[in-house]
CSV table of C-alpha atoms in Angstrom, one decimal:
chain,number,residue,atom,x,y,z
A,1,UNK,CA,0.0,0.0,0.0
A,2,UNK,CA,2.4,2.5,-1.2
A,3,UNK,CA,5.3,2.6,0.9
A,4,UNK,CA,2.8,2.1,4.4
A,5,UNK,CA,2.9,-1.1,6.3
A,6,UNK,CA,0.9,-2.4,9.4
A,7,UNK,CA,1.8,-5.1,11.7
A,8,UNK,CA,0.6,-7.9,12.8
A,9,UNK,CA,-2.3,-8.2,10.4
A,10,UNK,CA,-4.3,-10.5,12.8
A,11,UNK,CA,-3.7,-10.8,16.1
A,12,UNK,CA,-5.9,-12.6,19.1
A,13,UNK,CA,-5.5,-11.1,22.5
A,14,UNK,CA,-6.8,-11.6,26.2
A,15,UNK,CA,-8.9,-8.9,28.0
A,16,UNK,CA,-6.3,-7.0,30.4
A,17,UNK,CA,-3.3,-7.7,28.4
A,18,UNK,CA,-1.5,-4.9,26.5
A,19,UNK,CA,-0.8,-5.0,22.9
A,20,UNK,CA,0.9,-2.8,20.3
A,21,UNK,CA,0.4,-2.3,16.6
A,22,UNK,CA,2.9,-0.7,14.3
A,23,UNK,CA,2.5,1.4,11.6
A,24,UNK,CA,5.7,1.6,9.4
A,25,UNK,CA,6.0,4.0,6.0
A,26,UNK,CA,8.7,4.6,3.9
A,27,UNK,CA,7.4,7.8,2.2
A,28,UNK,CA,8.9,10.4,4.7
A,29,UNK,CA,5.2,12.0,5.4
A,30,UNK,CA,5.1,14.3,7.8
A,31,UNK,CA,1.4,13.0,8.9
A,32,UNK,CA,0.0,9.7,10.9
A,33,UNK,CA,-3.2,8.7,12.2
A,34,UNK,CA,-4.6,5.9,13.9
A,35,UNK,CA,-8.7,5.0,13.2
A,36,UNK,CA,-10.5,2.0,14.1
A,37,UNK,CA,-13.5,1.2,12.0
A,38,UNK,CA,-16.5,-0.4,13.4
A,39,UNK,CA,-19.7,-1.1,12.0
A,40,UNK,CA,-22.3,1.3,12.1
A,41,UNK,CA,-19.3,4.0,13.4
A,42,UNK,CA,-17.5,4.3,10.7
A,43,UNK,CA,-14.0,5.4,10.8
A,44,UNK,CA,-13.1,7.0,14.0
A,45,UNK,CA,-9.7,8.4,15.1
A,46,UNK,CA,-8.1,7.9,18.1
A,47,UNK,CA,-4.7,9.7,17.8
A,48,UNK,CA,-2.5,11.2,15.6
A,49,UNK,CA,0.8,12.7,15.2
A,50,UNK,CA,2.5,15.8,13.1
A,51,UNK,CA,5.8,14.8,13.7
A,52,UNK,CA,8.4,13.1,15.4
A,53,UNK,CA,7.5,13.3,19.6
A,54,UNK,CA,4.0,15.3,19.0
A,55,UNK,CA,0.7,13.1,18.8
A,56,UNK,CA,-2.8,14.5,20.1
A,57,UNK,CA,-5.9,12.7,20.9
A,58,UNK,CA,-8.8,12.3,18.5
A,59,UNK,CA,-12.6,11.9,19.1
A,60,UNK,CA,-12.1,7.7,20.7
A,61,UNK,CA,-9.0,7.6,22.4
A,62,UNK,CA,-9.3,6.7,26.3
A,63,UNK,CA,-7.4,3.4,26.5
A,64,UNK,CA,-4.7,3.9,23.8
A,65,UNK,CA,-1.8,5.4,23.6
A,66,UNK,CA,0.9,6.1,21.1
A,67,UNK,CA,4.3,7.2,20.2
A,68,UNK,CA,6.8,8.2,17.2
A,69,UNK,CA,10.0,8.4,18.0
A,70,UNK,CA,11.2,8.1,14.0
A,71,UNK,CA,9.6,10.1,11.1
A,72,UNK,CA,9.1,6.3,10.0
A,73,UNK,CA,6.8,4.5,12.8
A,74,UNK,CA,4.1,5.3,14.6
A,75,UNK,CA,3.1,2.7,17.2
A,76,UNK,CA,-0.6,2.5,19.2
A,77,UNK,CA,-0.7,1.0,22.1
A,78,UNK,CA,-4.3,-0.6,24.5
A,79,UNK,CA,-3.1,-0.5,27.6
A,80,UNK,CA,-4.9,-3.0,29.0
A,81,UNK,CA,-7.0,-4.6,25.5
A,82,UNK,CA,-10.7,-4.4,26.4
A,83,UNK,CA,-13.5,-6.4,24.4
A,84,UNK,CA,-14.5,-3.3,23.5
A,85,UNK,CA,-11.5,-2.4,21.6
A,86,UNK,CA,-12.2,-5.3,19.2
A,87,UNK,CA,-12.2,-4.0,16.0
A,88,UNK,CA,-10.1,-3.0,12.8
A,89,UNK,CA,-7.3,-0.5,13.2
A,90,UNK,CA,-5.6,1.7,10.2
A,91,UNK,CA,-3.4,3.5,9.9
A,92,UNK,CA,-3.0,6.4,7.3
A,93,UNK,CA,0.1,9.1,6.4
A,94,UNK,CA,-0.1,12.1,4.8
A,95,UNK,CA,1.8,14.8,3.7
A,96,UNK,CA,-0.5,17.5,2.5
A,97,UNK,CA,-4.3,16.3,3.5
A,98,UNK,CA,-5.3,19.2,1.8
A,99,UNK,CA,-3.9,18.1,-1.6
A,100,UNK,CA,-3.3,14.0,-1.2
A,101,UNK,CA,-5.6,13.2,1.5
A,102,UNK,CA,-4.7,10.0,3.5
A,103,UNK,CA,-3.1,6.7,2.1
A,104,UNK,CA,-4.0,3.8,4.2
A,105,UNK,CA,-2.0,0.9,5.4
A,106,UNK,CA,-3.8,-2.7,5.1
A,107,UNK,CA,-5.4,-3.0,8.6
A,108,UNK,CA,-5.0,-5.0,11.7
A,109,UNK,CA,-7.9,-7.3,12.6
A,110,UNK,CA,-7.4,-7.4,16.5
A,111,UNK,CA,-10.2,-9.3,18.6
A,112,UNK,CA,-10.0,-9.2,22.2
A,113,UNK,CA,-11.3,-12.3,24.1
B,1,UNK,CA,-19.1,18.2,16.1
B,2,UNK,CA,-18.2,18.5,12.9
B,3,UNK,CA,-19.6,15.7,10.9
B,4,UNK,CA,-20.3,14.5,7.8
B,5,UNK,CA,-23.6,12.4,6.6
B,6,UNK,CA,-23.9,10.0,4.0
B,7,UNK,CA,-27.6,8.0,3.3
B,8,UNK,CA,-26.6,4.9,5.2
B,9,UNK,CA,-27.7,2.5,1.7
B,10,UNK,CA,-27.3,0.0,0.8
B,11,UNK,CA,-27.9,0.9,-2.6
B,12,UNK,CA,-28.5,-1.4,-5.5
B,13,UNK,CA,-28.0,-0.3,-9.1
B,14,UNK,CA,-28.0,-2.5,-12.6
B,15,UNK,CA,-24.8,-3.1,-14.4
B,16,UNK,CA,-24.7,-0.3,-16.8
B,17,UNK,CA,-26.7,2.3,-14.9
B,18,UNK,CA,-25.6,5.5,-13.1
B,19,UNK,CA,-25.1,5.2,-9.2
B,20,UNK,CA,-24.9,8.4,-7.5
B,21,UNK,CA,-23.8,8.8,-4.1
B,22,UNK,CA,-24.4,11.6,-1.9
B,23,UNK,CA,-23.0,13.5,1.3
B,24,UNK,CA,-23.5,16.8,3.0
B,25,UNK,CA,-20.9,18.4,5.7
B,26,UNK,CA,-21.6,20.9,8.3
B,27,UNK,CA,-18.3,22.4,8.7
B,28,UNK,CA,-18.1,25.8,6.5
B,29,UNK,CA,-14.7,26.1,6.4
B,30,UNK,CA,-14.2,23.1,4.7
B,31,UNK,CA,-11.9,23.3,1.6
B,32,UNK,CA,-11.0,19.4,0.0
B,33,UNK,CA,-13.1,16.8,-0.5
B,34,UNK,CA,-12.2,13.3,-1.3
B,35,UNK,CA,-13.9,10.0,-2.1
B,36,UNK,CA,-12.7,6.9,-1.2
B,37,UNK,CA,-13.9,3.4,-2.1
B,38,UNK,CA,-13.4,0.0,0.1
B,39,UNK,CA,-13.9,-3.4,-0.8
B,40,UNK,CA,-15.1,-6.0,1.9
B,41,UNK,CA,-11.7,-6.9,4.0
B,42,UNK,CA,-9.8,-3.8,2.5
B,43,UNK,CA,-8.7,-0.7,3.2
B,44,UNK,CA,-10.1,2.2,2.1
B,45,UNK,CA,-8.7,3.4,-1.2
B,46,UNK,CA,-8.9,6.9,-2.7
B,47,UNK,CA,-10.6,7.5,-5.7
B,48,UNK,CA,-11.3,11.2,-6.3
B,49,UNK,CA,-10.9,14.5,-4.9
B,50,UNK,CA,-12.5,18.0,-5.6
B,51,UNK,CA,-11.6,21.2,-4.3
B,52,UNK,CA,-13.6,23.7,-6.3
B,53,UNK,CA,-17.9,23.8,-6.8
B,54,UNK,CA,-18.4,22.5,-10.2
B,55,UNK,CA,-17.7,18.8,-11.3
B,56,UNK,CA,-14.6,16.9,-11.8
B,57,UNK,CA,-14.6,14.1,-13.9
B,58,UNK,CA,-12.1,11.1,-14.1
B,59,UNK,CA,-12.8,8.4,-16.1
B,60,UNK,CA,-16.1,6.5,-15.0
B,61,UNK,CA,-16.5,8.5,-12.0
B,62,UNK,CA,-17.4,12.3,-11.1
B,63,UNK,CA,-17.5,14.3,-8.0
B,64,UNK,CA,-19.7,17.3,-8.0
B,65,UNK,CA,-19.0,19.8,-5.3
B,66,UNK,CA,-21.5,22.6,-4.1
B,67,UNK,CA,-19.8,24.7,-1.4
B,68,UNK,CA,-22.6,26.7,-0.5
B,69,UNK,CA,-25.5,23.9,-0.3
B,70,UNK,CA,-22.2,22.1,1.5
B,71,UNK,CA,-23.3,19.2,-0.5
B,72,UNK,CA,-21.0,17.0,-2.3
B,73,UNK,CA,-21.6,13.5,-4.2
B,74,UNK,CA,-20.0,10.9,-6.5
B,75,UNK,CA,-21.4,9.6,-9.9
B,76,UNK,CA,-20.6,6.7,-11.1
B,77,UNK,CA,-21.4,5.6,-15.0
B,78,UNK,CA,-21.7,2.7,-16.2
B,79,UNK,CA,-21.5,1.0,-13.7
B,80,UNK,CA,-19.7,-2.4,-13.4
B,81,UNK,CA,-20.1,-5.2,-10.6
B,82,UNK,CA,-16.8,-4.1,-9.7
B,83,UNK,CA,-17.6,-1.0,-8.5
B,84,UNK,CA,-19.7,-2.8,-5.7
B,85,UNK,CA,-17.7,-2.3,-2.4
B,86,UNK,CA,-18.4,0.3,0.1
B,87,UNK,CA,-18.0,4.4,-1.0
B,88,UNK,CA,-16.8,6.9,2.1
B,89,UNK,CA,-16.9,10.4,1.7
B,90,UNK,CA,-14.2,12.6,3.8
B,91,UNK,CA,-13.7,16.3,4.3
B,92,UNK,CA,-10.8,18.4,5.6
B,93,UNK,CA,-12.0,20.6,8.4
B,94,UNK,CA,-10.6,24.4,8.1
B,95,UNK,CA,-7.1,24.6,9.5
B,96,UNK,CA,-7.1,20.9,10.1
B,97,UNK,CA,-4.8,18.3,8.5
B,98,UNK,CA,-7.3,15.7,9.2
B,99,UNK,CA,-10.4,14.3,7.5
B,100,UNK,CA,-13.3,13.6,8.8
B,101,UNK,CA,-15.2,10.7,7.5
B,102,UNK,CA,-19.0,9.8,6.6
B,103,UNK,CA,-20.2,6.4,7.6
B,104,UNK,CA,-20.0,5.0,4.1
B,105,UNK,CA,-22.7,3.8,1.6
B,106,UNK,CA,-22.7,0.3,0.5
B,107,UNK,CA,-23.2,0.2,-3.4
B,108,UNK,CA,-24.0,-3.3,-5.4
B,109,UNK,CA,-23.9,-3.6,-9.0
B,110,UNK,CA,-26.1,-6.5,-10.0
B,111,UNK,CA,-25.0,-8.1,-13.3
């Protein structure tokens, strides 16, 4: 998906445990965001980042964190997975959302059990 | 809240006919407008964009943009069973670098 990767694809995990996804791009964009989709929500954002170190909350983000400590990675983090937080995660980059809009990475289907 | 509506569909069209899709936006300010379209198990892919009122047309498909009825929609001609999958619609909110997204309308072409 043009130069934007997501890892692990699937991944199983047990309520109270904490898990971390990775978003990885090779495209130098200045832009990342994390969404979950759900049905009948749509994509929502949880957090997002402008650049190395800075990240702010969007409109779902109680229980995740994140970090980017390279231009290249941006990592979300549930602190302690709820059933809840089942769901799809993207990720998408950007450098101009004005202009480009987002590219989106291929997903993560995380279910919490 | 700034938010964007879509008709929730599904919508079901023949092969060959013209599906249009719709959205409105409540957010004044807002200056680019994109369309993205998502198969089943994929991500969301983008497909057009249109930053002035008018249309823009790009092959099969065209967005039609009216700022000040903050109305915005997709046409799609001739349409194939391809072009089933579900269609967001996302808008850039003023002095924002993010979009905001619609919940999506699910489009089937029947052959």
């Amino acid at each position: 998906d043009a130069g934007i990767t997501q890892s692990p694809r699937h991944k199983v995990t047990e309520t109270g445990t904490p898990v971390t996804l990775r978003c990885h791009q090779t495209e130098n964009h200045r832009y990342m965001y994390w969404y979950r989709q759900d049905p009948g929500h749509g994509l929502r954002l949880i957090h997002y980042s402008y650049g190395v170190k800075d990240t702010d909350k969007g409109e779902v983000s109680d229980g995740y964190s994140v970090s980017r400590s390279k231009t290249e990675d941006f990592l979300l983090t549930l602190e302690s997975a709820t059933s809840s937080q089942t769901s799809v995660y993207f990720c998408a980059i950007s450098d101009r959302v004005g202009y480009y809009g987002y590219t989106f990475g291929s997903g993560t289907r995380l279910t919490v059990v | 809240q700034k938010e964007v509506e879509q008709n929730s569909g599904p919508l079901s069209v023949p092969e060959g006919a013209i599906a249009s899709l719709n959205c409105t936006y409540s957010d004044r300010g807002s200056q680019s407008f994109f369309w993205y379209r998502q198969y089943s198990g994929k991500s969301p892919e983008l497909i057009m964009s249109i930053y002035s009122n008018g249309d823009k047309e790009d092959g099969r498909f065209t967005a039609q943009l009216n700022k000040a009825s903050q109305y915005v929609s997709l046409l799609i001609r001739d349409s194939q069973p391809s072009d089933s999958a579900t269609y967001l619609c996302a808008v850039t909110l003023y002095g924002s670098e993010k979009l905001v997204f619609g919940k999506g309308m699910k489009l089937t072409v029947n052959p």
